[in-house]
Amino acid sequence: MIRVESLQVHLGEFHLRDIRLTIPPNGFFVLMGPTGAGKTVLLEAIAGLIPVAGGTVHINGKDVTAATPEKRGVGIMYQDYALFPHLTVRQNAFFGVRYHGVDRRTSSERFKRLTEELNIGHLLARFPGTLSGGELQRVALARALMVEPAVILLDEPLSALDPVFREEIRLLLKNLHNATNTTFFMVTHDFAEALSLATQAAIINNGVIEQTGCILDIFQRPCSAFVADFVGMKNIFPAEFNGSLSRVGDITLQLPRPPLNAPRFIAIRPEDIIISNVPPEPALPNVFRGAVTAVIDQGFSYEIQLELKKMTFRAMIPKGGLIGLGLEMGKPVHFHLREEAIHTF
Amino acid sequence: MSRKEPLFWISLSCGAVVLAFIIMPLFEMLTAPSPEMLRETLEDRNVVRSIWLSIYTAGSAAGISFLLGTPLAYLLARRNFRGKRLVESIIDLPIVIPHPVVGIAILSVAGRNHWFGQILSELGIRVMGSVTGIIVVLTFVGMPFYINAVKDGFEGISPRLENVARSLGASLGGAFFRITFPLAWRSMLVGLIMCCARAISEFGAVVIVAYHPMIAPVMIYERFEGYGLKYSQPVAVWLILVCLALFLVLRILALPRKKEV
């Protein structure tokens, strides 16, 4: 379990301000944010590797704010794995064992289990400089887990891997988390990765936690324009509200219910905008007629930009949908904004 | 760079001039003394003693630089603090100060007129005209080379390796001795070689602090002044040969091993 309260870190011009997080025992928590938001700084502050200016860090109920890194029971794994280049894979894996009072038999059994789970048995005599990205990743995991830390901090562990290895390591992380009592705290840029692994998450921006909680809540109910944009809600507009109606520019949207907490914005995910050539039957609220202004190839899908009364909406359709609808620049189409998909904040 | 480019020929010509500039005088000096003269010089106990003293004092300076300079180099590589640039500039000062000035500066602190010199005198430590004085001078001129080389070496090692070591349970000292030190030893060896090389060639500061006991450069100078070029050349040749052999061995040790690449 990790509990961070009012944590403050000052590193030159960069500051972490009032960080509050609670991660349950054996949880899998994900921290997301853009580059330079302070993700690695927060990890290093929890690990005790950089000085904190205020606040507290508790690991498994114990205040470790003043403890040195080696006394915290926190393992850290960096994006570049940071394997010790002058030691073999076996020596890397056993590096921390001597500090944890683990007897030879227990450490050997643990090592055997981890080498099997991580499939590194054939690499033990090799040096890190001769290993591939996926192998480095597995060795780094073995090294961290050999000391059975209370918490393992993973700094973008999948970002340097190619897609095949990424899928493999993602599954491995999930299995390892299920097989151990260790709390996993992972930093990532990738929302899909976060959704597949974690139940709890936080979004950090410019040294401040913007939102924390259940990952699906963050995904579906962002609390700020930044989070909405970060989780892929590309349609974010300032709005005025009157009961269950919302005025956005020159159009009025029907909401499923009157919003709470005096929101100022609406946001809609691009995949929740349904495009058609004819108006839906029977008539539905929030159906508009606009013109296609851009068709952008996104690999597996297309982003369609639709203009309506000087406002641009962004919709997402699969590759096949473009041909089926016959979409092209300037073509007038109907598009439907589902009431339930309109998020307010 | 193609052979058709004028710049290629300009570079080649400049390179030839530079190599000739370095090699010609050395070659001339090395080949001037006859084998008979070289043998006779080697039988001169004063010559052997001065060369040995040069190696011993330069080695001692390197050893002191290693002991005092390594922690400082580590601090400079790992921490940013107010006044760091100033500290780095102070460390570089001995490189730019004229050599006789170094000798005078050391004497002005270690002499009997200075309180520090008086303390040394009471402790029975003599700097003027002693091996201790030579070691002090050589450490003064050689240490910056060691510190700068080792600092660069430490900076080349990711602090993340130490962070991971600490997260695995190692103390700061444990992380240093198990991770940083084994990874930085080659840069330390290079630093020691540079420090030694600089120290062994020192003359200007040593003649002011300790003309006697005589290190090899001072003996070469004395023989040149007293007896001429021909008499000083064999001592210079032996000094060069011994130093080359030593540095060659150290350089071979400092080459990276294949398995860690």
Coordinates of C-alpha atoms in Angstrom, one line a residue:
Chain A
M1 CA 0.0 0.0 0.0
I2 CA 1.2 3.5 -0.8
R3 CA -0.2 6.7 0.7
V4 CA 1.2 10.0 -0.4
E5 CA 0.0 13.1 1.4
S6 CA 0.6 16.8 0.4
L7 CA 3.9 15.8 -1.2
Q8 CA 6.0 18.8 -2.4
V9 CA 9.2 18.5 -4.4
H10 CA 11.3 21.4 -5.7
L11 CA 13.8 20.6 -8.4
G12 CA 15.1 23.9 -9.8
E13 CA 12.3 25.4 -11.9
F14 CA 10.2 22.3 -11.7
H15 CA 7.8 21.7 -8.7
L16 CA 5.6 18.8 -7.6
R17 CA 2.7 20.4 -5.7
D18 CA 0.4 18.9 -3.1
I19 CA 0.5 15.3 -4.4
R20 CA -2.1 13.1 -2.7
L21 CA -2.5 9.5 -3.7
T22 CA -3.7 6.3 -2.1
I23 CA -3.0 3.0 -3.7
P24 CA -4.4 -0.1 -2.0
P25 CA -2.3 -3.1 -1.0
N26 CA -1.4 -5.3 -4.0
G27 CA -3.1 -2.7 -6.3
F28 CA -2.0 -1.9 -9.8
F29 CA -1.9 1.8 -10.1
V30 CA -1.1 3.8 -13.2
L31 CA 0.2 7.3 -13.4
M32 CA -0.3 9.1 -16.7
G33 CA 0.7 12.5 -18.0
P34 CA 2.6 14.2 -20.8
T35 CA 6.4 14.4 -21.1
G36 CA 7.8 16.7 -18.4
A37 CA 4.7 16.5 -16.2
G38 CA 6.7 15.1 -13.3
K39 CA 5.9 11.3 -13.5
T40 CA 9.5 10.1 -13.0
V41 CA 10.1 12.8 -10.3
L42 CA 7.1 11.5 -8.4
L43 CA 8.4 7.9 -8.7
E44 CA 11.8 8.9 -7.4
A45 CA 10.3 10.9 -4.6
I46 CA 8.3 7.8 -3.5
A47 CA 11.5 5.7 -3.8
G48 CA 13.4 8.3 -1.6
L49 CA 15.9 9.1 -4.4
I50 CA 15.2 12.8 -4.4
P51 CA 14.6 15.1 -1.4
V52 CA 11.1 16.2 -0.7
A53 CA 10.3 19.7 0.5
G54 CA 7.1 18.7 2.3
G55 CA 4.4 16.1 2.8
T56 CA 4.6 12.4 3.7
V57 CA 5.0 9.0 2.0
H58 CA 3.7 5.9 3.7
I59 CA 4.5 2.4 2.5
N60 CA 2.4 -0.4 4.0
G61 CA 1.3 2.0 6.8
K62 CA 4.8 3.0 7.8
D63 CA 6.0 6.6 7.4
V64 CA 9.1 6.4 5.2
T65 CA 9.4 10.1 4.3
A66 CA 12.7 10.4 6.2
A67 CA 13.9 6.9 5.4
T68 CA 16.8 6.3 3.0
P69 CA 15.9 4.5 -0.3
E70 CA 17.3 1.1 0.8
K71 CA 15.0 1.1 3.9
R72 CA 11.7 1.7 2.1
G73 CA 11.0 -1.7 0.5
V74 CA 10.4 0.1 -2.8
G75 CA 11.9 -1.3 -6.0
I76 CA 12.3 0.9 -9.1
M77 CA 12.5 -0.1 -12.7
Y78 CA 13.4 2.6 -15.2
Q79 CA 12.4 2.9 -18.9
D80 CA 16.0 2.1 -19.9
Y81 CA 16.0 -0.8 -17.4
A82 CA 19.3 0.3 -15.8
L83 CA 20.8 -3.1 -15.6
F84 CA 24.3 -3.2 -14.2
P85 CA 26.5 -3.5 -17.4
H86 CA 29.5 -5.1 -15.6
L87 CA 27.4 -7.9 -14.1
T88 CA 26.0 -11.0 -15.7
V89 CA 22.2 -11.6 -15.8
R90 CA 22.5 -13.9 -12.7
Q91 CA 24.6 -11.4 -10.8
N92 CA 22.1 -8.6 -11.7
A93 CA 19.3 -10.8 -10.4
F94 CA 21.1 -11.6 -7.1
F95 CA 22.4 -8.1 -6.5
G96 CA 19.9 -7.1 -3.8
V97 CA 19.5 -10.5 -2.1
R98 CA 22.4 -10.0 0.4
Y99 CA 20.8 -6.8 1.8
H100 CA 17.5 -8.6 2.6
G101 CA 18.6 -11.4 4.9
V102 CA 17.3 -14.0 2.5
D103 CA 18.8 -17.4 3.1
R104 CA 20.5 -19.2 0.2
R105 CA 17.8 -21.8 -0.2
T106 CA 14.9 -19.3 -0.3
S107 CA 16.7 -17.1 -2.7
S108 CA 17.6 -20.0 -5.0
E109 CA 13.9 -21.2 -5.0
R110 CA 12.7 -17.6 -5.7
F111 CA 15.3 -17.2 -8.5
K112 CA 14.3 -20.5 -10.1
R113 CA 10.6 -19.5 -10.0
L114 CA 11.3 -16.1 -11.5
T115 CA 13.6 -17.5 -14.2
E116 CA 10.9 -19.8 -15.3
E117 CA 8.1 -17.2 -15.1
L118 CA 10.2 -14.7 -17.0
N119 CA 11.9 -17.2 -19.3
I120 CA 15.4 -15.9 -18.7
G121 CA 17.0 -19.3 -17.8
H122 CA 19.1 -19.3 -21.0
L123 CA 20.4 -15.8 -20.4
L124 CA 22.0 -16.2 -17.0
A125 CA 25.7 -16.1 -18.0
R126 CA 25.2 -13.2 -20.5
F127 CA 26.0 -9.5 -19.9
P128 CA 23.2 -6.9 -20.4
G129 CA 25.0 -5.4 -23.4
T130 CA 24.2 -8.5 -25.5
L131 CA 20.5 -8.7 -24.7
S132 CA 17.5 -7.5 -26.7
G133 CA 14.9 -5.0 -25.3
G134 CA 12.5 -7.6 -24.2
E135 CA 15.2 -9.7 -22.5
L136 CA 16.5 -6.6 -20.7
Q137 CA 13.0 -5.9 -19.5
R138 CA 12.5 -9.4 -18.2
V139 CA 15.9 -9.4 -16.4
A140 CA 15.2 -6.0 -14.8
L141 CA 11.8 -7.4 -13.6
A142 CA 13.5 -10.5 -12.1
R143 CA 16.1 -8.3 -10.4
A144 CA 13.5 -6.1 -8.8
L145 CA 11.2 -9.0 -7.8
M146 CA 14.1 -11.1 -6.3
V147 CA 14.0 -9.0 -3.1
E148 CA 10.1 -9.1 -3.0
P149 CA 9.6 -5.4 -2.5
A150 CA 6.4 -4.1 -0.9
V151 CA 6.0 -1.7 -3.9
I152 CA 7.5 -1.8 -7.4
L153 CA 7.7 1.4 -9.3
L154 CA 7.8 1.0 -13.1
D155 CA 8.8 3.9 -15.2
E156 CA 7.3 3.5 -18.6
P157 CA 8.4 -0.2 -18.8
L158 CA 6.8 -0.8 -22.2
S159 CA 7.6 2.3 -24.2
A160 CA 11.0 1.2 -25.5
L161 CA 9.7 -2.1 -26.8
D162 CA 8.3 -3.1 -30.2
P163 CA 4.6 -4.0 -30.4
V164 CA 5.2 -7.8 -30.2
F165 CA 7.4 -7.6 -27.0
R166 CA 5.0 -5.0 -25.6
E167 CA 2.1 -7.3 -25.7
E168 CA 4.2 -10.1 -24.2
I169 CA 5.5 -8.0 -21.3
R170 CA 2.1 -6.5 -20.6
L171 CA 0.7 -9.9 -20.1
L172 CA 3.7 -10.8 -18.0
L173 CA 3.2 -7.8 -15.8
K174 CA -0.4 -8.7 -15.2
N175 CA 0.6 -12.3 -14.3
L176 CA 3.4 -11.2 -12.0
H177 CA 1.1 -8.8 -10.3
N178 CA -1.5 -11.5 -9.7
A179 CA 1.2 -13.9 -8.5
T180 CA 2.9 -11.6 -5.9
N181 CA 1.8 -9.5 -3.0
T182 CA 3.6 -6.5 -4.4
T183 CA 1.9 -3.2 -5.2
F184 CA 2.6 -2.1 -8.7
F185 CA 2.9 1.6 -9.5
M186 CA 3.4 2.2 -13.2
V187 CA 4.0 5.3 -15.3
T188 CA 2.8 5.3 -18.9
H189 CA 1.8 7.5 -21.8
D190 CA -0.4 4.9 -23.3
F191 CA -4.1 4.9 -22.2
A192 CA -4.8 1.5 -23.8
E193 CA -1.9 0.0 -21.8
A194 CA -3.2 1.6 -18.6
L195 CA -6.8 0.3 -19.2
S196 CA -5.6 -3.2 -19.8
L197 CA -3.4 -3.4 -16.6
A198 CA -4.7 -1.1 -13.9
T199 CA -7.9 -0.4 -12.0
Q200 CA -6.8 2.8 -10.4
A201 CA -5.0 5.7 -12.0
A202 CA -4.0 9.4 -11.8
I203 CA -3.3 12.0 -14.4
I204 CA -0.5 14.4 -13.6
N205 CA 0.2 17.7 -15.5
N206 CA 2.9 20.2 -14.7
G207 CA 3.6 18.8 -11.3
V208 CA 0.0 18.7 -10.2
I209 CA -2.4 15.7 -10.0
E210 CA -5.3 16.7 -12.2
Q211 CA -7.5 13.7 -11.5
T212 CA -7.2 10.4 -9.6
G213 CA -9.6 7.5 -9.1
C214 CA -11.0 4.5 -11.0
I215 CA -9.4 4.4 -14.4
L216 CA -12.8 3.9 -16.2
D217 CA -14.1 7.0 -14.4
I218 CA -11.1 9.0 -15.6
F219 CA -11.6 7.7 -19.1
Q220 CA -15.4 8.4 -19.2
R221 CA -15.7 11.3 -16.8
P222 CA -12.7 13.6 -16.9
C223 CA -12.8 16.5 -14.5
S224 CA -10.9 19.1 -16.6
A225 CA -10.2 20.1 -20.1
F226 CA -6.7 18.8 -19.8
V227 CA -7.7 15.4 -18.7
A228 CA -10.5 15.2 -21.3
D229 CA -8.0 16.0 -24.0
F230 CA -5.4 13.6 -22.5
V231 CA -7.9 10.7 -22.5
G232 CA -8.8 11.4 -26.1
M233 CA -12.0 13.4 -25.9
K234 CA -11.2 15.5 -28.9
N235 CA -14.4 17.5 -28.8
I236 CA -14.2 19.9 -25.9
F237 CA -16.2 23.1 -26.0
P238 CA -17.1 25.8 -23.5
A239 CA -20.8 25.7 -22.9
E240 CA -23.7 27.3 -21.0
F241 CA -26.2 25.2 -19.2
N242 CA -29.9 25.5 -18.6
G243 CA -31.5 22.5 -17.0
S244 CA -30.8 19.5 -19.2
L245 CA -30.1 21.8 -22.2
S246 CA -26.6 23.0 -23.1
R247 CA -25.8 25.9 -25.4
V248 CA -22.6 25.3 -27.3
G249 CA -21.8 28.1 -29.7
D250 CA -24.9 28.4 -31.9
I251 CA -26.2 25.0 -31.2
T252 CA -28.3 23.5 -28.4
L253 CA -27.6 20.0 -27.1
Q254 CA -29.9 17.8 -25.1
L255 CA -28.3 16.2 -22.0
P256 CA -29.5 13.1 -20.4
R257 CA -30.1 14.9 -17.1
P258 CA -29.4 18.4 -15.7
P259 CA -25.7 18.5 -14.8
L260 CA -24.4 18.9 -11.2
N261 CA -21.7 21.2 -9.9
A262 CA -22.1 24.1 -12.4
P263 CA -20.0 22.7 -15.3
R264 CA -18.4 25.0 -17.8
F265 CA -17.5 22.6 -20.6
I266 CA -18.9 19.7 -22.6
A267 CA -16.7 16.9 -24.1
I268 CA -17.5 14.1 -26.5
R269 CA -15.3 11.2 -27.6
P270 CA -14.8 11.1 -31.4
E271 CA -15.9 7.5 -31.5
D272 CA -19.3 8.6 -29.9
I273 CA -20.2 10.8 -32.9
I274 CA -22.2 8.7 -35.3
I275 CA -22.2 9.8 -39.0
S276 CA -24.9 8.9 -41.5
N277 CA -26.0 10.0 -44.9
V278 CA -29.7 10.2 -43.9
P279 CA -31.2 11.4 -40.6
P280 CA -31.9 8.6 -38.1
E281 CA -35.4 7.2 -37.8
P282 CA -37.3 7.8 -35.6
A283 CA -36.0 11.4 -35.0
L284 CA -33.5 11.7 -32.2
P285 CA -32.2 14.7 -30.3
N286 CA -28.7 16.1 -31.0
V287 CA -28.7 15.2 -34.7
F288 CA -27.1 17.9 -36.9
R289 CA -26.3 18.4 -40.5
G290 CA -22.7 19.5 -41.3
A291 CA -20.1 19.3 -44.0
V292 CA -17.0 17.1 -44.0
T293 CA -13.9 19.4 -43.9
A294 CA -11.1 16.9 -43.5
V295 CA -10.5 13.1 -43.7
I296 CA -7.4 12.2 -41.8
D297 CA -5.9 8.7 -42.1
Q298 CA -5.1 7.4 -38.5
G299 CA -3.9 3.9 -39.5
F300 CA -6.7 1.6 -38.5
S301 CA -9.3 4.3 -38.6
Y302 CA -10.1 7.7 -40.1
E303 CA -10.7 11.0 -38.2
I304 CA -13.5 12.9 -39.9
Q305 CA -13.7 16.6 -39.2
L306 CA -17.2 18.0 -39.5
E307 CA -18.1 21.7 -39.6
L308 CA -21.3 23.1 -38.2
K309 CA -21.9 26.8 -37.5
K310 CA -18.2 27.6 -37.3
M311 CA -17.6 24.7 -34.9
T312 CA -15.4 21.7 -35.8
F313 CA -16.4 18.3 -34.5
R314 CA -14.1 15.3 -34.8
A315 CA -15.5 11.9 -35.3
M316 CA -13.8 8.5 -35.7
I317 CA -14.8 5.8 -38.1
P318 CA -13.2 2.5 -39.0
K319 CA -11.5 2.2 -42.4
G320 CA -14.4 0.3 -44.0
G321 CA -16.9 3.0 -42.9
L322 CA -15.3 5.6 -45.2
I323 CA -16.2 3.7 -48.3
G324 CA -19.6 2.6 -47.0
L325 CA -20.6 6.2 -46.3
G326 CA -18.8 7.6 -49.4
L327 CA -17.3 10.4 -47.3
E328 CA -15.3 13.1 -49.2
M329 CA -14.4 16.7 -48.6
G330 CA -17.3 19.1 -48.6
K331 CA -20.0 16.3 -48.6
P332 CA -23.0 17.2 -46.3
V333 CA -23.7 14.5 -43.7
H334 CA -25.9 14.0 -40.6
F335 CA -24.2 13.3 -37.3
H336 CA -25.6 12.3 -34.0
L337 CA -24.1 13.2 -30.6
R338 CA -25.5 10.6 -28.2
E339 CA -26.9 12.2 -25.1
E340 CA -25.3 9.6 -22.8
A341 CA -21.9 10.3 -24.4
I342 CA -22.0 14.0 -23.7
H343 CA -19.7 14.6 -20.7
T344 CA -19.9 17.8 -18.7
F345 CA -17.3 19.3 -16.3
Chain B
M1 CA 36.8 13.1 -47.5
S2 CA 37.7 12.4 -51.1
R3 CA 41.3 12.6 -52.5
K4 CA 40.1 15.0 -55.1
E5 CA 39.2 17.6 -52.4
P6 CA 41.9 20.3 -51.8
L7 CA 41.0 20.1 -48.1
F8 CA 42.2 16.5 -48.0
W9 CA 45.7 17.4 -49.2
I10 CA 45.8 20.4 -46.8
S11 CA 44.8 18.2 -43.9
L12 CA 47.4 15.6 -44.9
S13 CA 50.2 18.2 -45.2
C14 CA 49.4 19.7 -41.9
G15 CA 49.3 16.2 -40.3
A16 CA 52.7 15.4 -41.7
V17 CA 54.2 18.6 -40.4
V18 CA 52.7 18.0 -36.9
L19 CA 54.0 14.4 -36.8
A20 CA 57.5 15.5 -38.0
F21 CA 57.5 18.3 -35.4
I22 CA 56.9 15.7 -32.6
I23 CA 58.9 12.8 -33.9
M24 CA 62.0 14.4 -35.2
P25 CA 63.5 15.8 -32.0
L26 CA 62.5 12.7 -30.0
F27 CA 64.0 10.4 -32.7
E28 CA 67.2 12.5 -32.8
M29 CA 67.5 12.4 -29.0
L30 CA 66.8 8.7 -28.7
T31 CA 69.3 7.8 -31.4
A32 CA 72.1 10.2 -30.5
P33 CA 73.6 8.3 -27.5
S34 CA 75.6 5.2 -28.4
P35 CA 74.6 1.9 -26.8
E36 CA 77.9 2.1 -24.8
M37 CA 76.9 5.5 -23.4
L38 CA 73.5 4.2 -22.5
R39 CA 75.0 1.3 -20.7
E40 CA 77.4 3.5 -18.8
T41 CA 74.6 5.8 -17.8
L42 CA 72.6 3.0 -16.5
E43 CA 75.5 1.9 -14.3
D44 CA 75.6 5.4 -12.7
R45 CA 73.8 5.0 -9.4
N46 CA 72.8 8.7 -9.3
V47 CA 71.0 8.3 -12.6
V48 CA 69.1 5.2 -11.5
R49 CA 68.3 6.9 -8.2
S50 CA 66.9 10.0 -9.8
I51 CA 64.8 8.1 -12.3
W52 CA 63.4 5.9 -9.5
L53 CA 62.7 9.0 -7.4
S54 CA 60.9 10.5 -10.3
I55 CA 58.7 7.4 -10.7
Y56 CA 58.2 7.1 -6.9
T57 CA 57.2 10.8 -6.3
A58 CA 55.0 10.9 -9.4
G59 CA 53.3 7.6 -8.3
S60 CA 52.9 9.0 -4.8
A61 CA 51.3 12.1 -6.3
A62 CA 48.9 9.9 -8.3
G63 CA 48.1 7.9 -5.2
I64 CA 47.3 11.0 -3.1
S65 CA 45.2 12.3 -6.1
F66 CA 43.3 9.0 -6.1
L67 CA 42.6 9.1 -2.4
L68 CA 41.6 12.8 -2.2
G69 CA 40.5 13.4 -5.7
T70 CA 38.1 10.5 -6.2
P71 CA 35.5 11.6 -3.6
L72 CA 35.7 15.2 -4.8
A73 CA 35.3 14.1 -8.5
Y74 CA 32.3 12.0 -7.4
L75 CA 30.7 14.9 -5.6
L76 CA 31.3 17.2 -8.6
A77 CA 29.8 14.6 -11.0
R78 CA 26.7 13.9 -9.0
R79 CA 25.7 17.1 -7.2
N80 CA 24.8 20.6 -8.4
F81 CA 25.5 23.2 -5.7
R82 CA 26.0 26.9 -5.5
G83 CA 29.7 27.7 -6.2
K84 CA 30.3 24.5 -8.2
R85 CA 31.8 26.4 -11.1
L86 CA 34.1 28.2 -8.8
V87 CA 35.3 24.9 -7.2
E88 CA 35.9 23.5 -10.7
S89 CA 37.9 26.7 -11.7
I90 CA 40.0 26.4 -8.6
I91 CA 40.8 22.8 -9.4
D92 CA 41.9 23.8 -12.8
L93 CA 44.1 26.7 -11.5
P94 CA 47.4 24.6 -11.2
I95 CA 47.1 23.8 -15.0
V96 CA 47.3 27.4 -16.0
I97 CA 49.8 28.8 -13.4
P98 CA 53.4 29.1 -14.6
H99 CA 55.4 26.3 -13.0
P100 CA 58.0 28.4 -11.0
V101 CA 55.0 30.3 -9.6
V102 CA 53.6 27.0 -8.3
G103 CA 56.9 26.3 -6.5
I104 CA 57.0 29.8 -5.0
A105 CA 53.4 29.6 -3.9
I106 CA 54.0 26.3 -2.2
L107 CA 57.1 27.5 -0.4
S108 CA 55.3 30.7 0.7
V109 CA 52.7 28.5 2.6
A110 CA 55.1 25.7 3.7
G111 CA 58.0 28.1 4.7
R112 CA 58.8 29.0 8.3
N113 CA 57.4 32.5 7.9
H114 CA 53.8 31.1 7.5
W115 CA 51.8 29.7 10.3
F116 CA 51.1 26.5 8.3
G117 CA 54.7 26.0 7.6
Q118 CA 55.4 26.5 11.4
I119 CA 52.9 23.7 12.2
L120 CA 54.5 21.4 9.6
S121 CA 57.9 22.2 11.1
E122 CA 56.7 21.4 14.6
L123 CA 55.3 18.1 13.3
G124 CA 58.7 17.4 11.8
I125 CA 57.5 17.6 8.2
R126 CA 60.0 19.3 6.0
V127 CA 58.9 20.5 2.5
M128 CA 61.9 22.5 1.3
G129 CA 64.6 20.3 -0.2
S130 CA 62.8 17.0 0.6
V131 CA 61.0 14.1 -1.1
T132 CA 57.9 15.3 0.7
G133 CA 58.3 18.7 -1.0
I134 CA 58.6 17.0 -4.4
I135 CA 55.5 14.9 -3.8
V136 CA 53.6 18.1 -2.7
V137 CA 54.6 19.9 -5.9
L138 CA 53.8 17.0 -8.1
T139 CA 50.4 16.4 -6.5
F140 CA 49.6 20.1 -6.9
V141 CA 50.3 20.0 -10.6
G142 CA 49.0 16.5 -11.3
M143 CA 45.8 16.3 -9.3
P144 CA 43.6 18.5 -11.7
F145 CA 44.2 16.0 -14.5
Y146 CA 43.1 13.1 -12.3
I147 CA 40.0 14.9 -10.9
N148 CA 38.9 16.1 -14.4
A149 CA 39.3 12.6 -16.0
V150 CA 37.5 10.8 -13.1
K151 CA 34.7 13.4 -13.0
D152 CA 34.1 12.8 -16.7
G153 CA 34.1 9.1 -16.0
F154 CA 31.5 9.4 -13.2
E155 CA 29.4 11.7 -15.3
G156 CA 29.3 9.0 -18.0
I157 CA 27.7 6.5 -15.6
S158 CA 24.0 6.9 -15.3
P159 CA 22.9 7.9 -11.7
R160 CA 20.0 5.5 -12.4
L161 CA 22.2 2.5 -11.8
E162 CA 23.0 3.8 -8.3
N163 CA 19.3 4.5 -7.8
V164 CA 18.3 1.0 -8.7
A165 CA 21.1 -0.4 -6.5
R166 CA 19.8 1.6 -3.6
S167 CA 16.2 0.5 -4.2
L168 CA 17.5 -3.0 -4.1
G169 CA 18.9 -2.4 -0.6
A170 CA 22.5 -1.1 -1.1
S171 CA 23.6 1.9 0.9
L172 CA 25.1 4.9 -0.8
G173 CA 28.6 3.5 -0.1
G174 CA 27.5 0.0 -1.2
A175 CA 26.1 1.4 -4.5
F176 CA 29.3 3.3 -5.1
F177 CA 31.6 0.4 -4.4
R178 CA 29.6 -2.3 -6.2
I179 CA 28.4 -0.3 -9.2
T180 CA 30.0 3.1 -9.8
F181 CA 33.6 2.2 -8.8
P182 CA 33.8 -1.0 -11.0
L183 CA 32.3 1.0 -13.9
A184 CA 34.6 4.0 -13.4
W185 CA 37.9 2.3 -12.7
R186 CA 39.1 2.7 -16.3
S187 CA 38.6 6.4 -16.2
M188 CA 40.4 6.4 -12.8
L189 CA 43.3 4.5 -14.5
V190 CA 43.3 7.1 -17.3
G191 CA 43.3 9.8 -14.7
L192 CA 46.2 8.2 -12.9
I193 CA 48.2 7.9 -16.1
M194 CA 47.5 11.6 -16.9
C195 CA 48.4 12.7 -13.4
C196 CA 51.6 10.6 -13.4
A197 CA 52.6 11.8 -16.9
R198 CA 52.1 15.4 -15.8
A199 CA 54.0 14.9 -12.5
I200 CA 56.9 13.0 -14.0
S201 CA 57.6 15.8 -16.5
E202 CA 57.5 18.6 -13.9
F203 CA 60.6 20.6 -13.5
G204 CA 60.0 24.3 -13.0
A205 CA 58.2 24.0 -9.6
V206 CA 60.4 21.2 -8.3
V207 CA 63.7 23.1 -8.7
I208 CA 62.3 25.9 -6.5
V209 CA 61.0 23.6 -3.8
A210 CA 63.5 20.7 -3.9
Y211 CA 66.5 20.9 -6.1
H212 CA 67.8 18.0 -4.0
P213 CA 67.1 15.1 -3.8
M214 CA 67.3 15.2 -7.5
I215 CA 64.5 13.9 -9.7
A216 CA 65.3 12.9 -13.3
P217 CA 64.3 16.2 -15.0
V218 CA 66.4 18.2 -12.6
M219 CA 69.4 15.9 -13.1
I220 CA 68.9 16.2 -16.9
Y221 CA 68.9 20.0 -16.6
E222 CA 71.9 20.0 -14.3
R223 CA 73.9 17.8 -16.6
F224 CA 72.9 19.9 -19.6
E225 CA 74.0 23.1 -17.8
G226 CA 77.2 21.6 -16.4
Y227 CA 78.4 19.3 -19.1
G228 CA 76.4 20.0 -22.2
L229 CA 73.8 18.2 -24.5
K230 CA 75.7 15.0 -25.0
Y231 CA 76.0 14.2 -21.3
S232 CA 72.3 14.9 -20.6
Q233 CA 70.9 12.9 -23.5
P234 CA 71.4 9.4 -22.2
V235 CA 69.6 10.2 -18.9
A236 CA 66.7 11.7 -20.9
V237 CA 66.6 8.6 -23.1
W238 CA 66.4 6.3 -20.1
L239 CA 63.7 8.4 -18.5
I240 CA 61.6 8.3 -21.7
L241 CA 62.0 4.6 -22.1
V242 CA 61.0 3.7 -18.5
C243 CA 58.0 6.1 -18.6
L244 CA 56.9 4.7 -22.0
A245 CA 57.0 1.2 -20.7
L246 CA 55.0 2.1 -17.6
F247 CA 52.4 4.1 -19.5
L248 CA 52.0 1.4 -22.1
V249 CA 51.2 -1.2 -19.4
L250 CA 48.7 1.1 -17.8
R251 CA 47.1 2.0 -21.2
I252 CA 46.7 -1.7 -22.0
L253 CA 44.9 -2.2 -18.6
A254 CA 42.7 0.7 -19.4
L255 CA 41.4 -0.7 -22.7
P256 CA 37.7 -1.9 -22.5
R257 CA 37.1 -5.6 -22.4
K258 CA 35.0 -7.0 -25.1
K259 CA 32.5 -8.9 -23.0
E260 CA 31.0 -5.8 -21.4
V261 CA 30.5 -3.9 -24.6

